[in-house]
Amino acid sequence: MLQQWGRNRLMWELRAKGVPDTFIRAGIAALNPAEYDSVIDRLALKKWRSLDGYEVYERRQRLSAYLQGRGFTTGEVQQCLPRILPRD
């Protein structure tokens, strides 16, 4: 995952380049789940640390918006948050 994009962003970019949907779906299905989770976790942790001056609620909102902007789905973001956020 060279670009460190989520599934949605990959689909958008490939469609913009004119790649047929059948190839896009096959490529998305071939993604390694462990590597994919590693990418989202790494991006989320880095972004979380950069949002140090904000309240926890706003940090979570900004982190979610950032990850969704990178093309990760809402469900993927929600699954990622408990893995990377400190326990309160």
XYZ file of N, CA, C and O in Angstrom:
352
model
N 0.842 -1.174 0.000
C 0.000 0.000 0.000
C 0.890 1.241 0.000
O 1.046 1.929 0.982
N 1.430 1.481 -1.139
C 2.396 2.548 -1.310
C 1.842 3.914 -0.939
O 2.489 4.704 -0.281
N 0.621 4.211 -1.362
C 0.037 5.518 -1.112
C -0.600 5.635 0.270
O -0.988 6.716 0.678
N -0.766 4.538 0.960
C -1.406 4.493 2.271
C -2.818 5.075 2.210
O -3.204 5.905 3.014
N -3.565 4.603 1.238
C -4.955 5.006 1.054
C -5.870 3.884 1.491
O -5.508 2.708 1.449
N -7.097 4.253 1.834
C -8.117 3.281 2.168
C -8.798 2.758 0.911
O -8.542 3.217 -0.205
N -9.690 1.805 1.109
C -10.403 1.182 -0.016
C -11.163 2.195 -0.866
O -11.146 2.138 -2.088
N -11.863 3.120 -0.203
C -12.642 4.106 -0.949
C -11.756 4.967 -1.837
O -12.064 5.200 -3.002
N -10.667 5.439 -1.304
C -9.770 6.301 -2.082
C -9.152 5.533 -3.240
O -9.004 6.071 -4.341
N -8.794 4.285 -2.993
C -8.255 3.465 -4.077
C -9.265 3.328 -5.208
O -8.920 3.474 -6.385
N -10.526 3.078 -4.849
C -11.569 2.951 -5.869
C -11.753 4.259 -6.628
O -11.859 4.261 -7.850
N -11.801 5.383 -5.925
C -11.981 6.679 -6.583
C -10.856 6.943 -7.579
O -11.095 7.376 -8.703
N -9.624 6.716 -7.123
C -8.467 7.018 -7.967
C -8.414 6.105 -9.195
O -8.095 6.559 -10.299
N -8.709 4.835 -9.000
C -8.672 3.907 -10.127
C -9.804 4.191 -11.124
O -9.597 4.109 -12.342
N -10.972 4.535 -10.616
C -12.075 4.899 -11.516
C -11.727 6.159 -12.307
O -12.064 6.268 -13.484
N -11.069 7.105 -11.664
C -10.679 8.343 -12.350
C -9.691 8.060 -13.474
O -9.645 8.787 -14.465
N -8.923 6.993 -13.328
C -7.965 6.619 -14.372
C -8.584 5.722 -15.434
O -7.897 5.297 -16.361
N -9.866 5.387 -15.276
C -10.565 4.594 -16.282
C -10.413 3.096 -16.150
O -10.671 2.354 -17.096
N -10.004 2.621 -14.977
C -9.861 1.183 -14.752
C -11.256 0.577 -14.599
O -12.084 1.113 -13.846
N -11.550 -0.518 -15.283
C -12.878 -1.151 -15.170
C -13.164 -1.620 -13.735
O -12.266 -2.052 -13.009
N -14.439 -1.539 -13.352
C -14.847 -1.908 -11.993
C -14.507 -3.349 -11.627
O -14.215 -3.638 -10.465
N -14.545 -4.252 -12.593
C -14.223 -5.652 -12.283
C -12.778 -5.782 -11.801
O -12.497 -6.533 -10.868
N -11.875 -5.036 -12.416
C -10.470 -5.070 -11.994
C -10.287 -4.387 -10.643
O -9.486 -4.834 -9.821
N -11.031 -3.317 -10.437
C -10.941 -2.603 -9.161
C -11.404 -3.506 -8.020
O -10.724 -3.634 -7.001
N -12.557 -4.150 -8.201
C -13.073 -5.048 -7.145
C -12.108 -6.194 -6.873
O -11.900 -6.576 -5.719
N -11.520 -6.747 -7.928
C -10.551 -7.836 -7.744
C -9.323 -7.350 -6.980
O -8.805 -8.050 -6.100
N -8.867 -6.160 -7.302
C -7.703 -5.603 -6.609
C -7.981 -5.298 -5.150
O -7.158 -5.590 -4.280
N -9.147 -4.755 -4.886
C -9.528 -4.445 -3.500
C -9.657 -5.732 -2.689
O -9.225 -5.804 -1.538
N -10.226 -6.755 -3.301
C -10.389 -8.038 -2.606
C -9.040 -8.694 -2.322
O -8.919 -9.473 -1.375
N -8.031 -8.365 -3.118
C -6.712 -8.987 -2.953
C -5.849 -8.295 -1.895
O -4.747 -8.759 -1.612
N -6.340 -7.212 -1.315
C -5.555 -6.526 -0.292
C -5.321 -7.437 0.904
O -6.227 -8.134 1.350
N -4.128 -7.394 1.437
C -3.770 -8.176 2.612
C -4.392 -7.513 3.845
O -4.032 -6.378 4.180
N -5.333 -8.181 4.544
C -6.010 -7.557 5.690
C -5.059 -7.119 6.800
O -5.249 -6.056 7.399
N -4.039 -7.894 7.083
C -3.106 -7.529 8.155
C -2.317 -6.277 7.776
O -2.122 -5.378 8.608
N -1.890 -6.206 6.536
C -1.151 -5.027 6.076
C -2.056 -3.799 6.048
O -1.645 -2.698 6.416
N -3.292 -3.998 5.618
C -4.266 -2.906 5.556
C -4.517 -2.341 6.954
O -4.498 -1.125 7.150
N -4.729 -3.221 7.929
C -4.935 -2.777 9.313
C -3.694 -2.079 9.854
O -3.789 -1.103 10.592
N -2.529 -2.584 9.488
C -1.281 -1.967 9.921
C -1.155 -0.545 9.397
O -0.724 0.356 10.118
N -1.552 -0.334 8.153
C -1.468 0.997 7.552
C -2.395 1.968 8.265
O -1.985 3.073 8.648
N -3.648 1.575 8.467
C -4.588 2.493 9.127
C -4.164 2.758 10.566
O -4.239 3.896 11.039
N -3.671 1.750 11.261
C -3.215 1.949 12.638
C -2.037 2.910 12.692
O -1.987 3.804 13.544
N -1.084 2.735 11.797
C 0.105 3.583 11.767
C -0.273 5.041 11.456
O 0.187 5.969 12.114
N -1.137 5.245 10.452
C -1.581 6.593 10.108
C -2.352 7.230 11.270
O -2.156 8.407 11.582
N -3.230 6.451 11.885
C -4.056 6.970 12.977
C -3.201 7.364 14.172
O -3.402 8.431 14.767
N -2.237 6.543 14.529
C -1.383 6.838 15.677
C -0.543 8.086 15.426
O -0.420 8.956 16.301
N -0.013 8.209 14.232
C 0.781 9.394 13.889
C -0.066 10.654 13.951
O 0.348 11.673 14.510
N -1.278 10.595 13.399
C -2.171 11.756 13.414
C -2.617 12.065 14.840
O -2.684 13.234 15.235
N -2.926 11.045 15.621
C -3.363 11.242 17.009
C -2.300 12.013 17.796
O -2.603 12.941 18.534
N -1.055 11.632 17.616
C 0.036 12.308 18.322
C 0.188 13.753 17.868
O 0.582 14.613 18.659
N -0.127 14.035 16.619
C 0.011 15.408 16.110
C -1.115 16.320 16.613
O -0.999 17.537 16.523
N -2.171 15.752 17.148
C -3.320 16.529 17.635
C -3.262 16.722 19.144
O -4.296 16.827 19.802
N -2.094 16.829 19.694
C -1.890 16.844 21.140
C -2.552 18.020 21.849
O -2.961 17.904 22.985
N -2.707 19.159 21.210
C -3.229 20.333 21.896
C -4.738 20.406 21.999
O -5.267 21.352 22.564
N -5.452 19.432 21.488
C -6.911 19.466 21.465
C -7.502 18.582 22.554
O -6.854 17.675 23.054
N -8.749 18.865 22.886
C -9.487 18.005 23.810
C -9.698 16.645 23.156
O -9.675 16.526 21.928
N -9.938 15.620 23.955
C -10.060 14.257 23.457
C -11.164 14.128 22.415
O -10.972 13.512 21.365
N -12.318 14.730 22.674
C -13.440 14.627 21.737
C -13.062 15.222 20.380
O -13.311 14.623 19.342
N -12.463 16.407 20.395
C -12.082 17.049 19.138
C -10.966 16.279 18.442
O -10.934 16.189 17.214
N -10.055 15.714 19.208
C -8.999 14.892 18.611
C -9.603 13.701 17.870
O -9.181 13.373 16.762
N -10.578 13.053 18.508
C -11.235 11.902 17.865
C -11.944 12.322 16.584
O -11.890 11.623 15.572
N -12.624 13.463 16.621
C -13.337 13.950 15.441
C -12.367 14.274 14.310
O -12.591 13.914 13.160
N -11.292 14.955 14.635
C -10.303 15.311 13.618
C -9.612 14.074 13.063
O -9.339 13.988 11.867
N -9.328 13.123 13.926
C -8.709 11.884 13.479
C -9.639 11.117 12.545
O -9.220 10.647 11.489
N -10.900 11.023 12.905
C -11.876 10.330 12.055
C -11.989 11.009 10.698
O -11.994 10.346 9.656
N -12.065 12.335 10.692
C -12.170 13.073 9.433
C -10.924 12.861 8.575
O -11.016 12.686 7.346
N -9.762 12.852 9.204
C -8.508 12.641 8.479
C -8.482 11.263 7.819
O -8.171 11.134 6.632
N -8.816 10.244 8.584
C -8.776 8.880 8.052
C -9.815 8.676 6.955
O -9.553 8.006 5.955
N -10.992 9.259 7.124
C -12.015 9.137 6.086
C -11.585 9.893 4.837
O -11.866 9.465 3.723
N -10.880 10.978 5.002
C -10.343 11.708 3.864
C -9.281 10.913 3.118
O -9.079 11.101 1.918
N -8.602 10.028 3.830
C -7.615 9.147 3.203
C -8.279 7.958 2.522
O -7.608 7.137 1.916
N -9.609 7.845 2.666
C -10.331 6.806 1.958
C -10.730 5.603 2.781
O -11.240 4.624 2.238
N -10.531 5.658 4.076
C -10.958 4.563 4.935
C -12.431 4.739 5.262
O -12.903 5.857 5.433
N -13.164 3.640 5.343
C -14.594 3.718 5.620
C -14.829 4.050 7.089
O -13.945 3.871 7.932
N -16.033 4.491 7.390
C -16.391 4.821 8.769
C -16.235 3.599 9.673
O -15.729 3.706 10.788
N -16.650 2.444 9.189
C -16.511 1.210 9.968
C -15.063 0.869 10.255
O -14.726 0.446 11.371
N -14.209 1.039 9.281
C -12.776 0.759 9.477
C -12.178 1.721 10.499
O -11.370 1.317 11.349
N -12.587 2.975 10.442
C -12.100 3.968 11.403
C -12.575 3.600 12.801
O -11.793 3.632 13.757
N -13.843 3.232 12.940
C -14.382 2.883 14.252
C -13.710 1.646 14.832
O -13.551 1.533 16.052
N -13.312 0.705 13.999
C -12.596 -0.476 14.478
C -11.162 -0.137 14.870
O -10.588 -0.764 15.760
N -10.593 0.837 14.209
C -9.207 1.224 14.462
C -9.048 1.980 15.777
O -8.061 1.781 16.486
N -9.986 2.843 16.089
C -9.838 3.721 17.249
C -9.541 2.989 18.556
O -8.620 3.380 19.272
N -10.261 1.928 18.905
C -9.932 1.244 20.162
C -8.533 0.609 20.166
O -7.927 0.445 21.214
N -8.032 0.282 18.984
C -6.700 -0.326 18.923
C -5.591 0.666 19.186
O -4.535 0.297 19.713
N -5.775 1.938 18.819
C -4.671 2.879 18.916
C -4.826 3.911 20.024
O -3.837 4.500 20.464
N -6.069 4.164 20.475
C -6.264 5.205 21.477
C -5.945 4.703 22.877
O -6.202 3.545 23.204
N -5.401 5.593 23.698
C -5.117 5.183 25.086
C -6.404 4.926 25.849
O -7.427 5.561 25.603
N -6.345 3.997 26.746
C -7.511 3.682 27.575
C -7.671 4.776 28.617
O -6.716 5.179 29.266
N -8.900 5.262 28.775
C -9.149 6.344 29.761
C -9.425 5.789 31.121
O -9.877 4.778 31.381
